[in-house]
Amino acid sequence: ETEEQFQRTLQLVEEIGFLTVNLAAYSPRPNTLAAQRPNQVPEEDKKRRLQQLKDVVQRCSLEQSRRMRGQVMELLVEGPEKRRPGRLRGRLRNGRLCHVEGKLEELLGRLVPVKITDAFSFSVAGEIV
């Protein structure tokens, strides 16, 4: 991948505005044609590119979370939030992770309307309405 190709990748990721992306730096696989190609991307460039891509994804994801503020959205309550007792976690219809206050025994597995109040890079928080 040339630097120009990588820059086009960054632009595309920004235009699409993915909610989440699984990222990893390329590493050659033994016995593959790609591993045998000349002009491999230097390790320091791989690290820099991966970080740039992570930064773009995080910024785009935060912007999308912020646009959800004030909206009422349907949440499927999946279980307790692991780090904060008394809070629940679930997924919105768009796949975004959402955290709310509530009683697990009453809400587990249910679809509930939630008003989004807080935005984070890869999740939102809200109040059940």
PDB file of C-alpha atoms in Angstrom:
ATOM      1  CA  GLU A   1       0.000   0.000   0.000  1.00  0.00           C
ATOM      2  CA  THR A   2       1.426   3.369  -0.977  1.00  0.00           C
ATOM      3  CA  GLU A   3       1.026   6.483   1.146  1.00  0.00           C
ATOM      4  CA  GLU A   4      -1.451   7.816  -1.428  1.00  0.00           C
ATOM      5  CA  GLN A   5      -3.544   4.640  -1.172  1.00  0.00           C
ATOM      6  CA  PHE A   6      -3.500   4.887   2.599  1.00  0.00           C
ATOM      7  CA  GLN A   7      -4.655   8.525   2.474  1.00  0.00           C
ATOM      8  CA  ARG A   8      -7.556   7.460   0.225  1.00  0.00           C
ATOM      9  CA  THR A   9      -8.428   4.777   2.776  1.00  0.00           C
ATOM     10  CA  LEU A  10      -8.520   7.425   5.518  1.00  0.00           C
ATOM     11  CA  GLN A  11     -10.791   9.615   3.389  1.00  0.00           C
ATOM     12  CA  LEU A  12     -13.131   6.718   2.668  1.00  0.00           C
ATOM     13  CA  VAL A  13     -13.372   5.726   6.333  1.00  0.00           C
ATOM     14  CA  GLU A  14     -14.167   9.333   7.209  1.00  0.00           C
ATOM     15  CA  GLU A  15     -16.807   9.623   4.462  1.00  0.00           C
ATOM     16  CA  ILE A  16     -18.532   6.384   5.470  1.00  0.00           C
ATOM     17  CA  GLY A  17     -18.376   7.169   9.194  1.00  0.00           C
ATOM     18  CA  PHE A  18     -18.383   3.643  10.579  1.00  0.00           C
ATOM     19  CA  LEU A  19     -19.769   3.161  14.088  1.00  0.00           C
ATOM     20  CA  THR A  20     -16.955   0.714  14.823  1.00  0.00           C
ATOM     21  CA  VAL A  21     -14.081  -0.846  12.930  1.00  0.00           C
ATOM     22  CA  ASN A  22     -11.822  -3.754  13.827  1.00  0.00           C
ATOM     23  CA  LEU A  23      -8.272  -2.703  13.014  1.00  0.00           C
ATOM     24  CA  ALA A  24      -4.916  -4.431  12.908  1.00  0.00           C
ATOM     25  CA  ALA A  25      -1.596  -3.697  11.263  1.00  0.00           C
ATOM     26  CA  TYR A  26      -0.695  -5.918   8.327  1.00  0.00           C
ATOM     27  CA  SER A  27       1.706  -8.685   9.135  1.00  0.00           C
ATOM     28  CA  PRO A  28       3.072 -11.056   6.488  1.00  0.00           C
ATOM     29  CA  ARG A  29       1.720 -14.593   6.531  1.00  0.00           C
ATOM     30  CA  PRO A  30       4.210 -17.361   5.745  1.00  0.00           C
ATOM     31  CA  ASN A  31       3.847 -19.067   2.367  1.00  0.00           C
ATOM     32  CA  THR A  32       1.679 -16.317   0.853  1.00  0.00           C
ATOM     33  CA  LEU A  33       2.424 -14.249  -2.223  1.00  0.00           C
ATOM     34  CA  ALA A  34       1.990 -11.017  -0.265  1.00  0.00           C
ATOM     35  CA  ALA A  35       4.722 -12.020   2.180  1.00  0.00           C
ATOM     36  CA  GLN A  36       7.141 -12.466  -0.694  1.00  0.00           C
ATOM     37  CA  ARG A  37       6.485  -9.129  -2.391  1.00  0.00           C
ATOM     38  CA  PRO A  38       9.277  -6.581  -2.451  1.00  0.00           C
ATOM     39  CA  ASN A  39       8.913  -3.100  -0.921  1.00  0.00           C
ATOM     40  CA  GLN A  40       7.071  -4.119   2.230  1.00  0.00           C
ATOM     41  CA  VAL A  41       5.735  -1.224   4.309  1.00  0.00           C
ATOM     42  CA  PRO A  42       8.224  -0.436   7.106  1.00  0.00           C
ATOM     43  CA  GLU A  43       7.123  -1.301  10.631  1.00  0.00           C
ATOM     44  CA  GLU A  44       7.168   2.351  11.798  1.00  0.00           C
ATOM     45  CA  ASP A  45       4.852   3.288   8.898  1.00  0.00           C
ATOM     46  CA  LYS A  46       2.462   0.464   9.826  1.00  0.00           C
ATOM     47  CA  LYS A  47       2.276   1.744  13.406  1.00  0.00           C
ATOM     48  CA  ARG A  48       1.765   5.344  12.297  1.00  0.00           C
ATOM     49  CA  ARG A  49      -0.928   4.403   9.793  1.00  0.00           C
ATOM     50  CA  LEU A  50      -2.737   2.213  12.292  1.00  0.00           C
ATOM     51  CA  GLN A  51      -2.776   5.052  14.833  1.00  0.00           C
ATOM     52  CA  GLN A  52      -4.012   7.537  12.219  1.00  0.00           C
ATOM     53  CA  LEU A  53      -6.789   5.174  11.231  1.00  0.00           C
ATOM     54  CA  LYS A  54      -7.755   4.632  14.885  1.00  0.00           C
ATOM     55  CA  ASP A  55      -7.875   8.407  15.404  1.00  0.00           C
ATOM     56  CA  VAL A  56     -10.175   8.912  12.402  1.00  0.00           C
ATOM     57  CA  VAL A  57     -12.487   6.089  13.497  1.00  0.00           C
ATOM     58  CA  GLN A  58     -12.637   7.396  17.069  1.00  0.00           C
ATOM     59  CA  ARG A  59     -13.393  10.957  15.931  1.00  0.00           C
ATOM     60  CA  CYS A  60     -16.099   9.821  13.492  1.00  0.00           C
ATOM     61  CA  SER A  61     -17.635   7.526  16.081  1.00  0.00           C
ATOM     62  CA  LEU A  62     -17.748  10.304  18.684  1.00  0.00           C
ATOM     63  CA  GLU A  63     -19.422  12.630  16.167  1.00  0.00           C
ATOM     64  CA  GLN A  64     -22.070   9.990  15.490  1.00  0.00           C
ATOM     65  CA  SER A  65     -22.645   9.486  19.218  1.00  0.00           C
ATOM     66  CA  ARG A  66     -23.041  13.238  19.685  1.00  0.00           C
ATOM     67  CA  ARG A  67     -25.670  13.374  16.923  1.00  0.00           C
ATOM     68  CA  MET A  68     -27.725  10.823  18.887  1.00  0.00           C
ATOM     69  CA  ARG A  69     -28.030  13.147  21.929  1.00  0.00           C
ATOM     70  CA  GLY A  70     -31.623  14.093  22.614  1.00  0.00           C
ATOM     71  CA  GLN A  71     -33.046  11.307  20.452  1.00  0.00           C
ATOM     72  CA  VAL A  72     -35.305   8.609  21.823  1.00  0.00           C
ATOM     73  CA  MET A  73     -34.101   5.235  20.605  1.00  0.00           C
ATOM     74  CA  GLU A  74     -35.029   1.617  21.239  1.00  0.00           C
ATOM     75  CA  LEU A  75     -32.609  -0.298  23.475  1.00  0.00           C
ATOM     76  CA  LEU A  76     -32.357  -4.068  23.913  1.00  0.00           C
ATOM     77  CA  VAL A  77     -31.220  -4.546  27.516  1.00  0.00           C
ATOM     78  CA  GLU A  78     -28.521  -7.247  27.491  1.00  0.00           C
ATOM     79  CA  GLY A  79     -27.222  -7.284  31.051  1.00  0.00           C
ATOM     80  CA  PRO A  80     -25.481  -5.437  33.840  1.00  0.00           C
ATOM     81  CA  GLU A  81     -22.723  -2.962  33.175  1.00  0.00           C
ATOM     82  CA  LYS A  82     -19.612  -4.692  34.442  1.00  0.00           C
ATOM     83  CA  ARG A  83     -17.801  -1.667  35.877  1.00  0.00           C
ATOM     84  CA  ARG A  84     -20.710   0.173  37.494  1.00  0.00           C
ATOM     85  CA  PRO A  85     -23.139  -1.731  39.701  1.00  0.00           C
ATOM     86  CA  GLY A  86     -26.774  -0.699  39.251  1.00  0.00           C
ATOM     87  CA  ARG A  87     -26.293   0.273  35.613  1.00  0.00           C
ATOM     88  CA  LEU A  88     -27.340  -1.785  32.631  1.00  0.00           C
ATOM     89  CA  ARG A  89     -25.961  -2.127  29.142  1.00  0.00           C
ATOM     90  CA  GLY A  90     -27.541  -2.991  25.858  1.00  0.00           C
ATOM     91  CA  ARG A  91     -27.569  -2.257  22.146  1.00  0.00           C
ATOM     92  CA  LEU A  92     -29.498   0.300  20.193  1.00  0.00           C
ATOM     93  CA  ARG A  93     -30.990  -0.618  16.800  1.00  0.00           C
ATOM     94  CA  ASN A  94     -27.912   0.874  15.094  1.00  0.00           C
ATOM     95  CA  GLY A  95     -25.616  -1.415  17.105  1.00  0.00           C
ATOM     96  CA  ARG A  96     -24.266   1.311  19.417  1.00  0.00           C
ATOM     97  CA  LEU A  97     -23.594   0.218  23.000  1.00  0.00           C
ATOM     98  CA  CYS A  98     -25.784   2.120  25.476  1.00  0.00           C
ATOM     99  CA  HIS A  99     -25.735   2.355  29.283  1.00  0.00           C
ATOM    100  CA  VAL A 100     -28.782   3.152  31.455  1.00  0.00           C
ATOM    101  CA  GLU A 101     -29.931   3.036  35.069  1.00  0.00           C
ATOM    102  CA  GLY A 102     -32.460   0.318  35.823  1.00  0.00           C
ATOM    103  CA  LYS A 103     -33.326  -2.951  37.489  1.00  0.00           C
ATOM    104  CA  LEU A 104     -31.888  -5.956  35.735  1.00  0.00           C
ATOM    105  CA  GLU A 105     -34.662  -8.318  36.829  1.00  0.00           C
ATOM    106  CA  GLU A 106     -37.305  -6.026  35.264  1.00  0.00           C
ATOM    107  CA  LEU A 107     -35.515  -5.092  32.044  1.00  0.00           C
ATOM    108  CA  LEU A 108     -33.246  -7.959  30.939  1.00  0.00           C
ATOM    109  CA  GLY A 109     -34.116  -9.001  27.399  1.00  0.00           C
ATOM    110  CA  ARG A 110     -36.669  -6.235  26.950  1.00  0.00           C
ATOM    111  CA  LEU A 111     -36.802  -3.474  24.351  1.00  0.00           C
ATOM    112  CA  VAL A 112     -37.143  -0.113  26.086  1.00  0.00           C
ATOM    113  CA  PRO A 113     -37.235   3.481  24.825  1.00  0.00           C
ATOM    114  CA  VAL A 114     -34.184   5.467  25.914  1.00  0.00           C
ATOM    115  CA  LYS A 115     -33.454   9.172  25.563  1.00  0.00           C
ATOM    116  CA  ILE A 116     -29.759   9.585  24.764  1.00  0.00           C
ATOM    117  CA  THR A 117     -28.119  12.029  27.197  1.00  0.00           C
ATOM    118  CA  ASP A 118     -24.361  11.447  26.946  1.00  0.00           C
ATOM    119  CA  ALA A 119     -22.046  10.652  24.058  1.00  0.00           C
ATOM    120  CA  PHE A 120     -18.727   8.813  24.078  1.00  0.00           C
ATOM    121  CA  SER A 121     -16.463   7.505  21.340  1.00  0.00           C
ATOM    122  CA  PHE A 122     -17.883   4.004  21.206  1.00  0.00           C
ATOM    123  CA  SER A 123     -20.984   4.175  23.381  1.00  0.00           C
ATOM    124  CA  VAL A 124     -23.766   6.420  24.631  1.00  0.00           C
ATOM    125  CA  ALA A 125     -25.699   6.725  27.874  1.00  0.00           C
ATOM    126  CA  GLY A 126     -29.329   7.518  28.331  1.00  0.00           C
ATOM    127  CA  GLU A 127     -32.436   7.522  30.478  1.00  0.00           C
ATOM    128  CA  ILE A 128     -35.340   5.149  30.106  1.00  0.00           C
ATOM    129  CA  VAL A 129     -38.459   7.114  29.100  1.00  0.00           C
TER     130      VAL A 129
END
